[in-house]
Coordinates of C-alpha atoms in Angstrom, one line a residue:
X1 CA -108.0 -135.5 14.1
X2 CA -104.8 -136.8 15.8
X3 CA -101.3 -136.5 13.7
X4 CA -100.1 -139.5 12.5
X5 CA -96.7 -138.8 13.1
X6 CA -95.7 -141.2 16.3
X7 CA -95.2 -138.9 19.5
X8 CA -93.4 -141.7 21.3
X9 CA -90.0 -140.2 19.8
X10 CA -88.8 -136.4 19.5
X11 CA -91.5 -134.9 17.8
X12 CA -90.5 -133.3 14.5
X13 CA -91.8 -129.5 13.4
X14 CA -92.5 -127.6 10.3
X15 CA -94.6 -124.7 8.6
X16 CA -97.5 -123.5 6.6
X17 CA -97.8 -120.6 4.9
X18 CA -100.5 -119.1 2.1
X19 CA -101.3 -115.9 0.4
X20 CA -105.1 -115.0 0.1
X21 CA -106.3 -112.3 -2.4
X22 CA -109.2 -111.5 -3.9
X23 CA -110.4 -113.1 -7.6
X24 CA -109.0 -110.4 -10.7
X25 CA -112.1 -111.1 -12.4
X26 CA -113.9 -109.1 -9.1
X27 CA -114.1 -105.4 -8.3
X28 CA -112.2 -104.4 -5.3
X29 CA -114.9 -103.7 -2.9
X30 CA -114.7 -99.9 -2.1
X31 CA -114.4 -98.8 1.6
X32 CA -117.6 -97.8 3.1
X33 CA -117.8 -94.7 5.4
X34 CA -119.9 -95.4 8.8
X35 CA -122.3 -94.0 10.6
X36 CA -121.2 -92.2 13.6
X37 CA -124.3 -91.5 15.9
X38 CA -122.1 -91.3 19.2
X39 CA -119.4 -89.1 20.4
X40 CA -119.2 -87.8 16.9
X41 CA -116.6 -85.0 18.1
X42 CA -114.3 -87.8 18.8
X43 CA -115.4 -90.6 16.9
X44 CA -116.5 -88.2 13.5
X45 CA -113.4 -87.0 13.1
X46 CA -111.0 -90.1 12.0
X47 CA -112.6 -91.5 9.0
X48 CA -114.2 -95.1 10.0
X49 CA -115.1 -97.4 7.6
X50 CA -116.8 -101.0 7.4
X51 CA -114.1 -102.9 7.6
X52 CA -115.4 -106.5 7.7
X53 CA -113.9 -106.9 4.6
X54 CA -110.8 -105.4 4.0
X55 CA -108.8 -106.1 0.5
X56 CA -105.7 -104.1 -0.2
X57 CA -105.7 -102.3 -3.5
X58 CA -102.1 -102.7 -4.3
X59 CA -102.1 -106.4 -4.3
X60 CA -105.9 -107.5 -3.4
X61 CA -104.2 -109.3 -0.4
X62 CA -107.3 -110.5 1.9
X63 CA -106.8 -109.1 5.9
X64 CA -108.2 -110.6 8.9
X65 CA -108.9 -114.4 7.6
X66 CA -108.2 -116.6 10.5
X67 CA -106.7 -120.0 10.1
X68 CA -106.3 -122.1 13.5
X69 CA -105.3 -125.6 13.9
X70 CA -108.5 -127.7 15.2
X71 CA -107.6 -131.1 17.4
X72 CA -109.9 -132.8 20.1
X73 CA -106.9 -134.1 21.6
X74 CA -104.1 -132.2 22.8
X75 CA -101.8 -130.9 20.6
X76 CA -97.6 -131.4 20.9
X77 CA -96.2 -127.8 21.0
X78 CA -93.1 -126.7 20.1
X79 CA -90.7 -125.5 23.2
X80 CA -90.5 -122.5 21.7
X81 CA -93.7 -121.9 22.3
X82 CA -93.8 -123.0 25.9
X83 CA -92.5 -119.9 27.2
X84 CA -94.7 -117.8 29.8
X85 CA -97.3 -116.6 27.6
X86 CA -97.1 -112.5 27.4
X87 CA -100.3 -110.8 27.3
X88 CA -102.8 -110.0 24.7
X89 CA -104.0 -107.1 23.9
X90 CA -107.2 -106.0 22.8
X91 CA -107.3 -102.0 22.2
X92 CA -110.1 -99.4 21.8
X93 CA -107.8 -96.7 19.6
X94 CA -109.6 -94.2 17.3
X95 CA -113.2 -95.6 18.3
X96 CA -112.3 -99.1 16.5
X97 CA -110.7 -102.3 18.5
X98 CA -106.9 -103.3 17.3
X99 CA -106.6 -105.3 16.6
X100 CA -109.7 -106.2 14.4
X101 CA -108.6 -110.7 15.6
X102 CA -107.1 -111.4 18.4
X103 CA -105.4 -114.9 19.3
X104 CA -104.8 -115.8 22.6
X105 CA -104.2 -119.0 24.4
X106 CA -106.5 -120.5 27.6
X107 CA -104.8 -119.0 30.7
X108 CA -103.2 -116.5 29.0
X109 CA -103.9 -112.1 30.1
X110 CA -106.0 -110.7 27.9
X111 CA -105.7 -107.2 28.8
X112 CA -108.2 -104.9 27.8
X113 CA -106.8 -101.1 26.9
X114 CA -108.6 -97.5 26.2
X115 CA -106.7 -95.2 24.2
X116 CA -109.5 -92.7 23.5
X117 CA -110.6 -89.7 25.5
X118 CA -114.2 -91.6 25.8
X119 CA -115.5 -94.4 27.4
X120 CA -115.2 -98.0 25.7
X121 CA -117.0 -101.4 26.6
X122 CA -115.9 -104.6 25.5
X123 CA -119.1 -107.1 25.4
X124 CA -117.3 -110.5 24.5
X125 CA -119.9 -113.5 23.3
X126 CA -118.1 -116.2 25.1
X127 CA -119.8 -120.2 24.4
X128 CA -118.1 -122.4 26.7
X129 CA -116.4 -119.7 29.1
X130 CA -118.9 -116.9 31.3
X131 CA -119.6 -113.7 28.9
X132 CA -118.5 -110.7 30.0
X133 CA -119.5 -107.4 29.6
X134 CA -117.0 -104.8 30.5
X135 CA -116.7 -101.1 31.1
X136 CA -113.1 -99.5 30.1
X137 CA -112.7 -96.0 30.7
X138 CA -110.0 -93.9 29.0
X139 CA -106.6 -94.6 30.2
X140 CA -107.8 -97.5 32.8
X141 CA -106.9 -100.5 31.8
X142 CA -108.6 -104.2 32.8
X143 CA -107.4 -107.8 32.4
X144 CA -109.0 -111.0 32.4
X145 CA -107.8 -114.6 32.4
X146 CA -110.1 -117.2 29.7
X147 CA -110.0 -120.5 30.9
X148 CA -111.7 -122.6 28.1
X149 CA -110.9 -123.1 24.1
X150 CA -113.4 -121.9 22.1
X151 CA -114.5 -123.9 19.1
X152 CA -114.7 -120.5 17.4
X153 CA -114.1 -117.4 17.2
X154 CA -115.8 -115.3 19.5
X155 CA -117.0 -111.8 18.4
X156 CA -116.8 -108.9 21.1
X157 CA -118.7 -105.7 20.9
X158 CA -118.4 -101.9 22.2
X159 CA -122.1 -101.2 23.5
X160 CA -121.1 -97.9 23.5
X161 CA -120.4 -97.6 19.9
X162 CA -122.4 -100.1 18.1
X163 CA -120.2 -100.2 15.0
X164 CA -117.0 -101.3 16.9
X165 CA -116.5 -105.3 16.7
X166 CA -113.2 -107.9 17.0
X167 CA -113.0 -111.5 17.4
X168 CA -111.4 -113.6 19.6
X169 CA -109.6 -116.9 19.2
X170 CA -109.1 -118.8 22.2
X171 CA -107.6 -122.0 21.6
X172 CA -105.3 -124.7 24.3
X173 CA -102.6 -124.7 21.9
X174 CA -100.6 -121.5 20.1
X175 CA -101.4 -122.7 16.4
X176 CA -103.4 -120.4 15.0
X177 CA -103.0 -117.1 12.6
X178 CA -104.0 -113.9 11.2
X179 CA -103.7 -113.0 7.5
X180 CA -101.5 -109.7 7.3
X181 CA -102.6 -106.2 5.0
X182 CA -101.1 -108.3 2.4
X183 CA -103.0 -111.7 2.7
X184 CA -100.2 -113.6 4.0
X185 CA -100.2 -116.2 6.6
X186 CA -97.6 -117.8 8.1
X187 CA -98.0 -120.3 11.0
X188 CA -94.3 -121.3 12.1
X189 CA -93.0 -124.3 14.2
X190 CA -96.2 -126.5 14.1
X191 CA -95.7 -130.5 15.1
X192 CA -95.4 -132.7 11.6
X193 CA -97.8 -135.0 10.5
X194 CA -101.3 -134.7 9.2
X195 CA -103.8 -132.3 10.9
X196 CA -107.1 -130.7 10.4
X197 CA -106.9 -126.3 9.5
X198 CA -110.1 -124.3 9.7
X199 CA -110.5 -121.6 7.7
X200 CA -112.5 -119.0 8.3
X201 CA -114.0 -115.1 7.9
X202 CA -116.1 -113.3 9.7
X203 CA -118.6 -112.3 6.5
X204 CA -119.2 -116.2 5.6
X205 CA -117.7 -117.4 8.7
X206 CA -116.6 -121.0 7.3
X207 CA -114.3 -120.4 4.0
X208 CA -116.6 -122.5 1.3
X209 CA -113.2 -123.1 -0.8
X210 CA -110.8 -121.8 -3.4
X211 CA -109.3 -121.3 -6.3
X212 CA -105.4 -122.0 -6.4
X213 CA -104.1 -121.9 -9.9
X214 CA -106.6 -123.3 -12.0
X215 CA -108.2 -125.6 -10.0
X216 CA -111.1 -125.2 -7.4
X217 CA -111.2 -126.6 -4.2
X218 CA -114.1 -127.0 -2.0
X219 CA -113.6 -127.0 1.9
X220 CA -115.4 -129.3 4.3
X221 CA -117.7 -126.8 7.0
X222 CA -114.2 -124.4 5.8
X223 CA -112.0 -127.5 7.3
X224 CA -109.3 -129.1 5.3
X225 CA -106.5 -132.2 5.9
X226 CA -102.9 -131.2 5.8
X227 CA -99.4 -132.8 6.0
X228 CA -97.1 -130.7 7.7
X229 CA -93.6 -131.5 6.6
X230 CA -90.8 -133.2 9.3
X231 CA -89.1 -130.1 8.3
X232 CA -89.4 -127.5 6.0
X233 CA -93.0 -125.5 4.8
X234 CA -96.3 -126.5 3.7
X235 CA -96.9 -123.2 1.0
X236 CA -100.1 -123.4 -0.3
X237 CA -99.3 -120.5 -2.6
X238 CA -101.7 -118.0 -3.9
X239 CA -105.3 -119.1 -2.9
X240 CA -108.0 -116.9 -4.7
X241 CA -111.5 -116.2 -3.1
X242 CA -114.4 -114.1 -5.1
X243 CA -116.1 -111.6 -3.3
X244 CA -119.5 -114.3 -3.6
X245 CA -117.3 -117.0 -1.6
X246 CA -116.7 -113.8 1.0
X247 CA -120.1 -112.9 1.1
X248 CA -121.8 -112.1 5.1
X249 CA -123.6 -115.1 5.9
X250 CA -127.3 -115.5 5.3
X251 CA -129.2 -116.0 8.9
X252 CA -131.4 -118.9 8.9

């Protein structure tokens, strides 16, 4: 989807920003310990849990819903945002990746960290880029350079510890966002105009829809139009998911 705002001139920037929580009419899903079959002296002693869905109790804010801004062409960017990209990092700390998403742009470091006194692997299900498979020992850092967008998010895995997971989003451009412990996303100095968002979670993978207010909406494959304003923010307010719409994904 290309903007429809006309690049010949300066182009003009704005915002979008929402709140995701979890339905009052649902239970807040409890935290569910996990298994520890490895390195259990290490790993056993700092309370995991299943966090592939993770809704905080205070305010049933949803965490870790991804929202990325998806053109075939390229995207104007902000000059801001132009600035020598700093690395990312993906850390093994307390036998669990942190962060749980990652967003990263093509050419950008990824550097790939071990805080814990065992060894970590990071096993990362790249599409359109070479898979890679690598061995981090504690305190020996690695870093590796992804040259190609991904269409989505790419889930990376510790072989070693077969509960450990993250996600990747590698995209050409810098739009693209995390929801916070509160549900909050904010995604700041984006080009105006009308653009397609994917929304997504790694239990259904492509958000189905919502409810914001009273009304329902139903997402396209979790894809939805937006006008971002010549100035100013797009706040899309409060959007309510039930635990059903946030459900893991049936495998065909």
């Amino acid at each position: 989807v290309a903007s429809t705002v006309a690049w010949a001139q300066e182009p003009a920037w704005g915002s979008l920003k929402a709140r995701f929580v979890l339905s009052g009419s649902d239970p807040l899903p409890a935290p569910q310990p996990l298994q520890i079959e490895r390195d259990a002296e290490v790993c056993g002693t700092v309370g995991l849990v299943d966090e592939s869905l993770t809704v905080n109790p205070q305010n049933r804010g949803i965490r870790n819903l991804i929202v990325w801004l998806e053109a075939k062409s390229p995207v104007p960017i902000h000059p801001q945002r132009q600035q020598p990209l700093q690395p990312a990092k993906l850390d093994n700390r307390g036998c669990r990746f942190e962060p749980r998403v990652l967003c990263l742009q093509t050419g950008q470091p990824l550097q790939l960290l071990n805080n814990d006194p065992v060894v970590h692997n990071a096993a990362a299900f790249l599409k359109r880029s070479t898979p890679f498979n690598e061995v981090i020992p504690s305190g020996k850092p690695s870093e590796r350079i992804i040259r190609k967008a991904e269409t989505l998010p790419v889930r990376v895995d510790c072989s070693v510890h077969s509960w450990m997971r993250a996600w990747l989003v590698v995209l050409d451009h810098p739009y693209a966002a995390v929801t916070d412990a509160d549900g909050q996303l904010d995604l700041p100095q984006l080009p105006a105009g009308e653009w397609r968002f994917r929304f997504w979670h790694e239990r259904p993978e492509n958000i189905p829809g919502w409810t914001r207010g009273s009304t329902s909406e139903t997402l396209d494959r979790g894809g939805l139009l937006l006008t971002i304003p010549a100035t100013g923010t797009l706040d899309l307010g409060e959007l309510q998911l039930t635990v059903e719409q946030l459900a893991v994904k049936k495998k065909k």
